[in-house]
Coordinates of C-alpha atoms in Angstrom, one line a residue:
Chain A
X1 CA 78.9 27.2 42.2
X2 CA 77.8 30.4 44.6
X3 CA 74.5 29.1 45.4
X4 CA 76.3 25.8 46.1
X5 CA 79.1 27.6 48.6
X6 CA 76.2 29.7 50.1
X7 CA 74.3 26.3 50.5
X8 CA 77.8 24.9 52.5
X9 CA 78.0 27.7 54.7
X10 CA 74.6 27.1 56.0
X11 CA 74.8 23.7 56.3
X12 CA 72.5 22.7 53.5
X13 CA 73.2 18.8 52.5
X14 CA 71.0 18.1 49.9
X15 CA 70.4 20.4 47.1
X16 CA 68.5 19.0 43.7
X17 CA 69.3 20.9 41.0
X18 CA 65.9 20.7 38.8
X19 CA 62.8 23.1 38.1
X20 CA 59.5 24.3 36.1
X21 CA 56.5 22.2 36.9
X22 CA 57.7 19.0 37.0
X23 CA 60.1 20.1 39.9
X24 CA 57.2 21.4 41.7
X25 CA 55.6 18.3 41.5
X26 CA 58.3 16.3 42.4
X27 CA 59.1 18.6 46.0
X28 CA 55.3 17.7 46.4
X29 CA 54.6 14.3 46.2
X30 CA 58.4 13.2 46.1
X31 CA 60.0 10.7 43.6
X32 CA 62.6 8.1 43.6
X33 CA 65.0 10.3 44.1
X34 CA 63.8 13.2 45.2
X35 CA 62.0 13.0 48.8
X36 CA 58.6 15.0 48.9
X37 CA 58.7 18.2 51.4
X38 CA 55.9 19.8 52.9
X39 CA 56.8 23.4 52.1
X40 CA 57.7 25.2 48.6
X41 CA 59.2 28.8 48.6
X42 CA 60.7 30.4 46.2
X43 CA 59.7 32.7 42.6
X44 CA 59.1 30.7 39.2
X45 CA 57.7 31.2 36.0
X46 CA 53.5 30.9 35.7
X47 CA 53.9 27.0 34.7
X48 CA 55.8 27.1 38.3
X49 CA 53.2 29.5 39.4
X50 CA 50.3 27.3 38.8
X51 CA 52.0 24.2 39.4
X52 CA 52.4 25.7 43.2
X53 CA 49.2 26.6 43.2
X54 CA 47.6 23.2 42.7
X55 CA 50.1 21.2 45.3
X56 CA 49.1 24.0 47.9
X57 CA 45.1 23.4 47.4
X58 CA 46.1 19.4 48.3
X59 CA 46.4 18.7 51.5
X60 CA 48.8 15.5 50.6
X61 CA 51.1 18.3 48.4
X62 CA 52.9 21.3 50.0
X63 CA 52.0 24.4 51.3
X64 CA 53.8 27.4 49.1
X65 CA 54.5 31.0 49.1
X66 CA 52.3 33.4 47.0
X67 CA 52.1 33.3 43.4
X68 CA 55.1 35.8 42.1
X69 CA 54.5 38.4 39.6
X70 CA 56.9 40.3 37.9
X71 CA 59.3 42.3 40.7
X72 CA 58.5 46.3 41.2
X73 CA 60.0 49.3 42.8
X74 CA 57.9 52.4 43.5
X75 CA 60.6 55.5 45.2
X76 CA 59.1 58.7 46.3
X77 CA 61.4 61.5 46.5
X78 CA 61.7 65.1 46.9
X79 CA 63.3 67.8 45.3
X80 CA 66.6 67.4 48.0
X81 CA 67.2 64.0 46.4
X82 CA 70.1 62.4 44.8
X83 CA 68.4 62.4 40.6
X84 CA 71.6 59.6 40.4
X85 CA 70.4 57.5 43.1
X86 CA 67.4 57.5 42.3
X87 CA 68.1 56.8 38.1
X88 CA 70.7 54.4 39.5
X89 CA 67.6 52.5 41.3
X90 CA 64.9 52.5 38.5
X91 CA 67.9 50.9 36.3
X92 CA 68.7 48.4 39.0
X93 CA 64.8 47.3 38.9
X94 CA 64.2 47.7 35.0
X95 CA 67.6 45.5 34.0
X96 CA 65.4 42.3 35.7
X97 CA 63.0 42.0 33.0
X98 CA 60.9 43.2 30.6
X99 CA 58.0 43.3 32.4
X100 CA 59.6 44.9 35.8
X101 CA 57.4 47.6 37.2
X102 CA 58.9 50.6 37.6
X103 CA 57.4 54.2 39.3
X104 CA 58.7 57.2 40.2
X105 CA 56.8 59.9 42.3
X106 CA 57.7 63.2 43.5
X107 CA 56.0 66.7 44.0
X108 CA 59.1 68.2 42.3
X109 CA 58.7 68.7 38.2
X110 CA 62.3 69.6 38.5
X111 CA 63.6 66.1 40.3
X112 CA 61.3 64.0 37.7
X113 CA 63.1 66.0 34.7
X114 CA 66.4 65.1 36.1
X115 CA 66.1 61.9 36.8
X116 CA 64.5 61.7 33.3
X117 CA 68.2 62.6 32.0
X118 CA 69.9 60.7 34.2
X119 CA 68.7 57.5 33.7
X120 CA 68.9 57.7 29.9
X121 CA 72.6 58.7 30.9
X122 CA 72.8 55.6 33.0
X123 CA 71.6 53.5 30.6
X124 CA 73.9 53.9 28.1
X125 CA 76.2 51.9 30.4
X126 CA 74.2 48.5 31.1
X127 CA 74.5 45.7 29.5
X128 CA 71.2 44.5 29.7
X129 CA 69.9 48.2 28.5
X130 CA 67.8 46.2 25.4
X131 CA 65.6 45.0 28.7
X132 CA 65.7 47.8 30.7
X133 CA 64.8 50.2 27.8
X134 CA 62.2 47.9 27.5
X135 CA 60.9 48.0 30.8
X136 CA 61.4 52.1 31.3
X137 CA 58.9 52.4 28.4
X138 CA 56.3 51.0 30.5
X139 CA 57.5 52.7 33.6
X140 CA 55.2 55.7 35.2
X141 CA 57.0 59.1 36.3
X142 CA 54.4 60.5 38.7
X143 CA 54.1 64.5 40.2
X144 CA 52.0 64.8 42.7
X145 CA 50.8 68.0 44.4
X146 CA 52.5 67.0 48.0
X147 CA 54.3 64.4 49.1
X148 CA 51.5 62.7 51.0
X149 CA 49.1 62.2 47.7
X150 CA 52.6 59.9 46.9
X151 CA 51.5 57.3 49.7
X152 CA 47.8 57.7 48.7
X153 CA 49.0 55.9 45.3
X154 CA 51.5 53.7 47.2
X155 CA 48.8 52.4 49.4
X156 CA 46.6 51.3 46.4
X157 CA 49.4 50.0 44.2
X158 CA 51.3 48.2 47.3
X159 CA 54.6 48.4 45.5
X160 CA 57.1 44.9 46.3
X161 CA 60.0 47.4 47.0
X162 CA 59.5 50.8 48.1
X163 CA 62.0 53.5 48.3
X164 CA 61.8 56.3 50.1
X165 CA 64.5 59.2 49.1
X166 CA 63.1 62.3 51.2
X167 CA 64.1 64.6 53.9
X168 CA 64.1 63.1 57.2
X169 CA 62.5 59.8 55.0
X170 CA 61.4 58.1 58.9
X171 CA 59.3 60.5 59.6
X172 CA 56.9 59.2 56.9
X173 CA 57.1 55.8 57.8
X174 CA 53.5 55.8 59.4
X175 CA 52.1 56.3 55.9
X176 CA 53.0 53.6 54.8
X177 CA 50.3 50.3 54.8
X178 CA 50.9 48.9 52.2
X179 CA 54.6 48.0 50.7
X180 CA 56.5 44.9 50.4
X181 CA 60.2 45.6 51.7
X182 CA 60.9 49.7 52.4
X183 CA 64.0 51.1 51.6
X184 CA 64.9 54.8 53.9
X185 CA 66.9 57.6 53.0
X186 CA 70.1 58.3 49.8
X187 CA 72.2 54.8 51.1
X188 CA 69.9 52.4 51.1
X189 CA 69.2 51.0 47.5
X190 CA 67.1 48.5 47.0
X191 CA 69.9 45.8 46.1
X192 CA 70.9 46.0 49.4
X193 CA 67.9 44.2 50.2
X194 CA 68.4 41.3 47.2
X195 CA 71.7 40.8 48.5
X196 CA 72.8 42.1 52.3
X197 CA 70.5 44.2 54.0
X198 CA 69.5 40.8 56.1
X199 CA 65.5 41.5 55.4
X200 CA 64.0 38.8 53.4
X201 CA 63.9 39.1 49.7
X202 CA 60.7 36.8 48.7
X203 CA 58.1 39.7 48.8
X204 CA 54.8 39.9 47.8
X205 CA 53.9 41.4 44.1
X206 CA 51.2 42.1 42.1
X207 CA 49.5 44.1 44.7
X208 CA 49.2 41.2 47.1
X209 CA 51.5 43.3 49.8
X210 CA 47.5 44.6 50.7
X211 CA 46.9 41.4 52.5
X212 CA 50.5 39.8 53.4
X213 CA 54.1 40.1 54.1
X214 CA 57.1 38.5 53.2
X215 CA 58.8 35.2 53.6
X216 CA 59.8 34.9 57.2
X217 CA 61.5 32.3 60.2
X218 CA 58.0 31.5 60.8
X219 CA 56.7 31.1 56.7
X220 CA 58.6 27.6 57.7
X221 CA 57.2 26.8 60.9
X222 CA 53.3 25.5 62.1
X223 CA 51.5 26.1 65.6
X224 CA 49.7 23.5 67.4
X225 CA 47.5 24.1 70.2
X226 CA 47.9 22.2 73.2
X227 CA 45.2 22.0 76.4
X228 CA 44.9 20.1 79.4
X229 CA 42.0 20.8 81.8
X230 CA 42.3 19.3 86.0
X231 CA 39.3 18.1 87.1
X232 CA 39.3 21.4 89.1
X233 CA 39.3 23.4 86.1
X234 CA 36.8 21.3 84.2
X235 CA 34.6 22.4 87.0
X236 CA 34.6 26.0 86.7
X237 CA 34.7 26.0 83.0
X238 CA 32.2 23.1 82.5
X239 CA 28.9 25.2 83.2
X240 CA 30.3 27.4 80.3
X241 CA 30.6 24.8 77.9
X242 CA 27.1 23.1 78.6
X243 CA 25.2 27.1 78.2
X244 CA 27.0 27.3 74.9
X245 CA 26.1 23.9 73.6
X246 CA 22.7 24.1 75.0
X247 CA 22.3 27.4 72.9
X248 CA 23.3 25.2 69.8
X249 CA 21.1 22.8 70.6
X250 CA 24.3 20.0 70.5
X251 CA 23.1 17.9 73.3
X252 CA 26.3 15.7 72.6
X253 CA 28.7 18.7 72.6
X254 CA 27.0 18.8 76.7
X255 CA 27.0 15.8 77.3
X256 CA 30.6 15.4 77.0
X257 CA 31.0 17.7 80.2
X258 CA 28.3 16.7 81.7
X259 CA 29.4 13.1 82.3
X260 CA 32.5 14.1 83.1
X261 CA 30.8 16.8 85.9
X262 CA 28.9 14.0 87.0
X263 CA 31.7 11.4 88.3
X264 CA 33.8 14.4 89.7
X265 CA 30.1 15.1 91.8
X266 CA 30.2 11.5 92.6
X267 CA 34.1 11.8 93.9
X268 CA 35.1 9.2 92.1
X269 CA 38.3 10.7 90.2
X270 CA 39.9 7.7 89.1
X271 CA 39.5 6.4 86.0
X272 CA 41.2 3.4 86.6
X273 CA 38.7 2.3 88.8
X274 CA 35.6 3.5 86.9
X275 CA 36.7 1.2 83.8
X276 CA 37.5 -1.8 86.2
X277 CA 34.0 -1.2 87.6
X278 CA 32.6 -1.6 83.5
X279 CA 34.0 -4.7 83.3
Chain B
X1 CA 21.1 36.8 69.9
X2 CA 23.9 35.1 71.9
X3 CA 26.3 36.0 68.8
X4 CA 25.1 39.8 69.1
X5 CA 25.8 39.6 72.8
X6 CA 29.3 38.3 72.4
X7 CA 29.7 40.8 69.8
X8 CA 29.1 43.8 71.7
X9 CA 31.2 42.2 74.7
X10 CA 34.1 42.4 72.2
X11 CA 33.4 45.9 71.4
X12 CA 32.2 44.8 68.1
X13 CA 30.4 47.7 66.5
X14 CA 29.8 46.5 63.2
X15 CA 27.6 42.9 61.9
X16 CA 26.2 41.9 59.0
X17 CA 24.0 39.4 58.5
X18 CA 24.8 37.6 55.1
X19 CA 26.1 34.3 53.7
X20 CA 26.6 32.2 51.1
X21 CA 29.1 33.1 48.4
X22 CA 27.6 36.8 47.3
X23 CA 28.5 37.5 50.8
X24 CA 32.4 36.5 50.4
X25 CA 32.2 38.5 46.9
X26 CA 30.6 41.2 48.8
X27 CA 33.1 41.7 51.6
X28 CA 36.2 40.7 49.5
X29 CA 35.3 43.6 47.2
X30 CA 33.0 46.1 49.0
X31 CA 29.3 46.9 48.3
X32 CA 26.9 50.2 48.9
X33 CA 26.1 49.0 51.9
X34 CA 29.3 46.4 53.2
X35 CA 32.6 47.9 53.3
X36 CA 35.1 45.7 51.3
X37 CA 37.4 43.7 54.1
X38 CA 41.2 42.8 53.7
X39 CA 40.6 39.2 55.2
X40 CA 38.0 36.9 55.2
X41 CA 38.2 33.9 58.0
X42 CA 35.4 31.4 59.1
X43 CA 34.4 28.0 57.9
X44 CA 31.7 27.6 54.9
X45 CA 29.7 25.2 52.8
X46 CA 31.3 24.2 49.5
X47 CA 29.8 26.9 47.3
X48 CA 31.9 29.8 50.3
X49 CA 35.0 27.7 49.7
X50 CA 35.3 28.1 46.3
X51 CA 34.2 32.0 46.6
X52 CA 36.9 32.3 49.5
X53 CA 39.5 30.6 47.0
X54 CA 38.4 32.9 43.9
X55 CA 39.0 36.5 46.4
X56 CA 42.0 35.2 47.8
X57 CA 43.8 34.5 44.4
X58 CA 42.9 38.3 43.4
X59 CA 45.6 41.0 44.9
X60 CA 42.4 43.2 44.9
X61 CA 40.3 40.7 46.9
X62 CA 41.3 39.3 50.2
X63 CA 43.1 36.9 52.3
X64 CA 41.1 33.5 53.3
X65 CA 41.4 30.4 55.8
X66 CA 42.1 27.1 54.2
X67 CA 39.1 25.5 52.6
X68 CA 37.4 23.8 55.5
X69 CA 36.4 20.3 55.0
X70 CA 33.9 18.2 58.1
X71 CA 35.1 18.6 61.1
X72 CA 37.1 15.3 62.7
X73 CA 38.2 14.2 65.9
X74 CA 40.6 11.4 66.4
X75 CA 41.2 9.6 69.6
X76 CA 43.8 7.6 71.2
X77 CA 43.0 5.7 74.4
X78 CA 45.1 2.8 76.6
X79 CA 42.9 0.3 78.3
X80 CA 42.8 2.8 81.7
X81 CA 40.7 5.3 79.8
X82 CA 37.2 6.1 81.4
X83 CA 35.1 4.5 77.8
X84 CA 31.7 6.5 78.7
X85 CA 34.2 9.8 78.1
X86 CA 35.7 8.3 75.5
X87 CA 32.4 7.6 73.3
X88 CA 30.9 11.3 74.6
X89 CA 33.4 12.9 72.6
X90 CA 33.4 10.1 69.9
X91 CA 29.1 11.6 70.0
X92 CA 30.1 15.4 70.5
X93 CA 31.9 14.9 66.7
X94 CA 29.4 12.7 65.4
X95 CA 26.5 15.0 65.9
X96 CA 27.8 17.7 64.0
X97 CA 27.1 16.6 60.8
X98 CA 27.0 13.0 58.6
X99 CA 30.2 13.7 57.0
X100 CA 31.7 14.5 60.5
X101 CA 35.0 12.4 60.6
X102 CA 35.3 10.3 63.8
X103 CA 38.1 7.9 64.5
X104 CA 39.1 5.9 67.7
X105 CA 42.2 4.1 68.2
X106 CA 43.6 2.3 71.1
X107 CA 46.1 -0.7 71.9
X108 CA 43.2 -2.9 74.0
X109 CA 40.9 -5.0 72.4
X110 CA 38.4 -4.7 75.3
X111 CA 38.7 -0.9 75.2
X112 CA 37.4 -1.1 72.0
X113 CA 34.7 -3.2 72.1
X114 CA 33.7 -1.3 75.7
X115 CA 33.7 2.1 74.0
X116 CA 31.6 0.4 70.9
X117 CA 29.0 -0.8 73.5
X118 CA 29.1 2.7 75.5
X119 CA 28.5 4.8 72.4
X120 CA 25.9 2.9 71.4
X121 CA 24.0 3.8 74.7
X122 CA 24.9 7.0 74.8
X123 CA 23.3 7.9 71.1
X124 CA 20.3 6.8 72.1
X125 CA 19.7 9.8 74.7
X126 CA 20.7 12.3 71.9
X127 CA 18.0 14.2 70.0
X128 CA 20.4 14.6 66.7
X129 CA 20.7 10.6 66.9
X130 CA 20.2 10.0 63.2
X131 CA 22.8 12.4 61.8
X132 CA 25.4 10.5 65.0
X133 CA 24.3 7.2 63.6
X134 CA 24.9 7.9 59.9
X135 CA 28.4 9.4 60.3
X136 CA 29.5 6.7 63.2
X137 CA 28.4 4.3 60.6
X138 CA 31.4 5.3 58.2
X139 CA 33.8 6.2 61.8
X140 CA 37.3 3.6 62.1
X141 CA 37.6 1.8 65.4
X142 CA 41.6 0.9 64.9
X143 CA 43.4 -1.7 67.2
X144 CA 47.0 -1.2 67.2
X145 CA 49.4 -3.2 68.7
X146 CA 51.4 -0.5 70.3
X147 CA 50.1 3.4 71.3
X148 CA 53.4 4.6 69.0
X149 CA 51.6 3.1 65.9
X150 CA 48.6 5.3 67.0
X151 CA 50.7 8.3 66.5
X152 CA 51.8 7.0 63.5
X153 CA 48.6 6.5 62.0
X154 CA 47.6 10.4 63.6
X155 CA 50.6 12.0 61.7
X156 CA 49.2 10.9 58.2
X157 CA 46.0 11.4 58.9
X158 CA 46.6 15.1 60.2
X159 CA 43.4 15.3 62.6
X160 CA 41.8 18.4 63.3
X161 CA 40.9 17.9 66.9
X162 CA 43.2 15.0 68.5
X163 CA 42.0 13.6 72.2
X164 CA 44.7 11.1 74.1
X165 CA 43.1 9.1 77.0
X166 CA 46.6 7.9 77.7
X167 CA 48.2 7.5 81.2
X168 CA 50.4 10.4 81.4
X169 CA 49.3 11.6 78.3
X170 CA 51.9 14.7 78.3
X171 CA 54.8 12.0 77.5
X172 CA 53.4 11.6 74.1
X173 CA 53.4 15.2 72.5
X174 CA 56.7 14.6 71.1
X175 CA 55.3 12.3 68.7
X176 CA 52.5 14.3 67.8
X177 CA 53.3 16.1 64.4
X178 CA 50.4 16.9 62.7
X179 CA 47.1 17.8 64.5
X180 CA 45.0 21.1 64.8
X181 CA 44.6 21.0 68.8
X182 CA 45.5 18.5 70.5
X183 CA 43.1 17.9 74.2
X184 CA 45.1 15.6 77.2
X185 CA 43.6 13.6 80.0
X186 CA 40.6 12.6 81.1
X187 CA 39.1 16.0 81.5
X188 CA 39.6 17.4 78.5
X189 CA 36.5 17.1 75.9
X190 CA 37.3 18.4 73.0
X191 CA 34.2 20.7 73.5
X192 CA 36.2 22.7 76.0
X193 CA 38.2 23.4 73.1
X194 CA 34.6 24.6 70.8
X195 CA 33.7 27.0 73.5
X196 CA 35.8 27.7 76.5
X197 CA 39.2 27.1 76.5
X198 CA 40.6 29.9 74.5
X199 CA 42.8 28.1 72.0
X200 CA 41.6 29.3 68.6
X201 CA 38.3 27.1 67.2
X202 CA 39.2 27.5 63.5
X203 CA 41.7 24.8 62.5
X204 CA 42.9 22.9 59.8
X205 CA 41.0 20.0 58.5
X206 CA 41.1 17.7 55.6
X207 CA 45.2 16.7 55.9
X208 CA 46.0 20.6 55.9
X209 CA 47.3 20.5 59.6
X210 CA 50.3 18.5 57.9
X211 CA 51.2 22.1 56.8
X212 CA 49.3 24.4 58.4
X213 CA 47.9 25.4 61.7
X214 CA 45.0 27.0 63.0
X215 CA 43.9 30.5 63.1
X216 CA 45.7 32.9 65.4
X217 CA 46.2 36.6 66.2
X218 CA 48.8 36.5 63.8
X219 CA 46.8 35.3 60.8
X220 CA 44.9 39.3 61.3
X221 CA 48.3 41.2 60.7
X222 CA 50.5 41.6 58.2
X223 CA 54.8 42.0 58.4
X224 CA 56.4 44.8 56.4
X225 CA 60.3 45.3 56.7
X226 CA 62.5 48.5 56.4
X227 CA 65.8 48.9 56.2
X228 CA 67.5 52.3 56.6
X229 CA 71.8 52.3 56.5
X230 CA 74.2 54.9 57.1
X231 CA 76.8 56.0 55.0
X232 CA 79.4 53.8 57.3
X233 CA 76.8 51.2 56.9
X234 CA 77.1 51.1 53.1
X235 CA 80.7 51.0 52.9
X236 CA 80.3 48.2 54.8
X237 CA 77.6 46.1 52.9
X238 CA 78.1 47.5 49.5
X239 CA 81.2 45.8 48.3
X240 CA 79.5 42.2 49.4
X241 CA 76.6 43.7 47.1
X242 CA 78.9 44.2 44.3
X243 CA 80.2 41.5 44.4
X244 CA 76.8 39.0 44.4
X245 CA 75.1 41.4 41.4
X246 CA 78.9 40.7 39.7
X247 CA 77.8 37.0 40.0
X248 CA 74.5 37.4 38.5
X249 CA 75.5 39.7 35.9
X250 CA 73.6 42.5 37.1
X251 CA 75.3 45.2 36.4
X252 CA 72.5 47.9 37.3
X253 CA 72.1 46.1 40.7
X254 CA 76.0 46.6 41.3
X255 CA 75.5 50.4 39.8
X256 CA 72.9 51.6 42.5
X257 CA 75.6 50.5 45.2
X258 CA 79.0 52.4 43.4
X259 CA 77.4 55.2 42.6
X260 CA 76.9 55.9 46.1
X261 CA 80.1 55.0 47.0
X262 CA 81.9 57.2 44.6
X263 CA 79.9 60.1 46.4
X264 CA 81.2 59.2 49.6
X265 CA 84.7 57.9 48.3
X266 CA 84.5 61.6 46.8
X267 CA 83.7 63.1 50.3
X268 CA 80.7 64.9 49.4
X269 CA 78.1 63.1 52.0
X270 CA 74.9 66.0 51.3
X271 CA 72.8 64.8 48.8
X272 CA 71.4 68.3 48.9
X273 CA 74.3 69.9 47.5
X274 CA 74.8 67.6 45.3
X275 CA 70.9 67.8 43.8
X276 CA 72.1 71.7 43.8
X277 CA 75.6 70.8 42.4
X278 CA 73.5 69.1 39.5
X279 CA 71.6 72.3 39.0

């Protein structure tokens, strides 16, 4: 019923409740009842995965968003951060799934104690704490020498959600090339970004924040190149075309210009009259 | 040469000479001697394609183009169209290769047949006249019975290059949905586009500009997003946060958000003291 009312207030009018790769297939190519779109966005489990995979390599299918691994969160702090916030974070992340990814770095031994204790404090409390136990035994608590060596490892893991929880946390922002979604400073966790923060919250994981970004306005839009040459400008940059085709050696490719050159020589700029004079 | 020239025009310091797919494999990953690349653009034979599909599906690869089918053109003239330019750029595609795509549509029976008898004279004078005649051989000559049908017929096709030899062609662009670039009037070849025109050269073929377009500045960068709020700024966002992770029983999600609030509730705003407090 939420996603429905949140589908209202935007103005959404059709919504088709279905999914796993049948759904995919069906967004694709469309059905009776389901009319086929040209775009798919949105995480899934790997049958979705690979179902989105082979619709995007089809030209006839749908383009789609990257293939969605399991959701991470990598925060860097210092010794002046919150050990709370921070446990309060890791929970937030571990509680999605078994196989969340969850890393902690800081140059601090004493701040990666802490939040060792606090989050086992936290724990106690969650409801889901059978997953997030789970995922916190995979987890990596990291101490580095300085804070930089922090982003070293950031850059080469290229987290989906980074938080940074460090003195004056802007100033580091420059380090950062690789990350999903970044997070600044003690009030700004992560699920502020799932559910408010207004940045988007289909990210790339699995390392894949290396080469792109997230979902965005434009994810759902296409360019298209327009040009129209006058004959004036078909002039100056006709000698330009023919060098380059001649250096291919695609006479056709010249001869396209050429012809053209060669009636605006003549003065004979209507086409009207050039096909009346064919017949 | 007249790639090394353009090269160092564009302040291009670094070229190597390689192809096929070890040369995808060695850029996506890095050699001894070929530093390993985040994205990979450029067209390539089949054997390229499927290397470009293999990086880009690794996180530790890199990005890639679409796969790039033969090039096409498609063209849609009314009877006032000049047929000799008409056939030269119905040539220019043909010559590329025999699997080149070429397809000419118009609403006048005796444009057709005109621009039939105009190609046909023009191949002869072209020294790649064999690979022209085998892939015109398999090329569509369309008569429709109104120039809307021809953008009709362009939409599912999804051209790479798209010429209109229309009287005020500009009226039309409204109905053009899916094409690469898209080349208006009489004195625009579609070779201005290959060489001089400075719209981007690498476009989608094979259907994919239903979905996609071609290669632009923005395909070389990458978006990340960072979100930094204040304390007033949480108060403000957190309860709607609450609230959502309430919905989706996620009570770690809702945790990371009242912890924080409690510390502000509690009037203690320095984390530092707090880190010390915890001391």
């Amino acid at each position: 019923p939420t996603i429905l009312v949140a589908a209202q207030l935007l103005e959404i009018s059709e919504v088709y409740k279905c999914g796993g790769a049948q759904a995919i297939a069906a967004l694709a190519y469309g059905t009776g009842t389901i009319p086929k779109v040209d775009k798919i966005y949105g995480p899934g489990n790997s049958w979705v995965t690979e179902a989105k995979l082979q619709v995007s390599q089809d030209p006839r299918g749908a383009s789609c968003d990257l293939p969605a691994g399991p959701s991470e969160v990598m925060i860097i702090a210092d010794e002046h951060a919150d050990s709370a916030f921070i446990a309060s974070d890791l929970l937030a992340q571990a509680e999605h799934g078994v196989d969340s990814q969850v890393i902690f770095i800081s140059d601090s031994a004493q701040q990666l104690q802490r939040v060792r204790v606090e989050t086992q404090a936290q724990l106690e409390e969650l409801p889901r704490k059978t997953i997030a136990l789970e995922s916190l035994s995979k987890s990596l608590f990291i101490e580095v020498s300085e804070i930089a060596e922090g982003f070293q490892i950031c850059n080469d893991y290229a987290p989906e959600h980074l938080i940074l929880q460090l003195e004056n946390s802007r100033k580091y922002i420059d380090l950062i090339e690789n990350a999903g979604s970044v997070f600044l400073g003690s009030w700004t966790p992560e699920t502020v970004g799932d559910y408010a923060s207004g940045t988007n919250h289909v990210l790339p994981t699995d390392g894949f924040a290396r080469t792109f970004g997230g979902l965005t306005t434009e994810s759902f839009m296409k360019s298209m190149t327009i040009q129209e040459l006058t004959p004036g400008g078909l002039q100056e940059l006709g000698p330009v075309v023919e060098t380059l085709a001649d250096t291919e050696l695609l006479a056709g490719h010249r001869n396209a210009v050429r012809i053209r050159l060669e009636r605006l020589t003549l003065g004979r700029l209507s086409s009207k009259t050039l096909s009346e004079q064919q017949k």
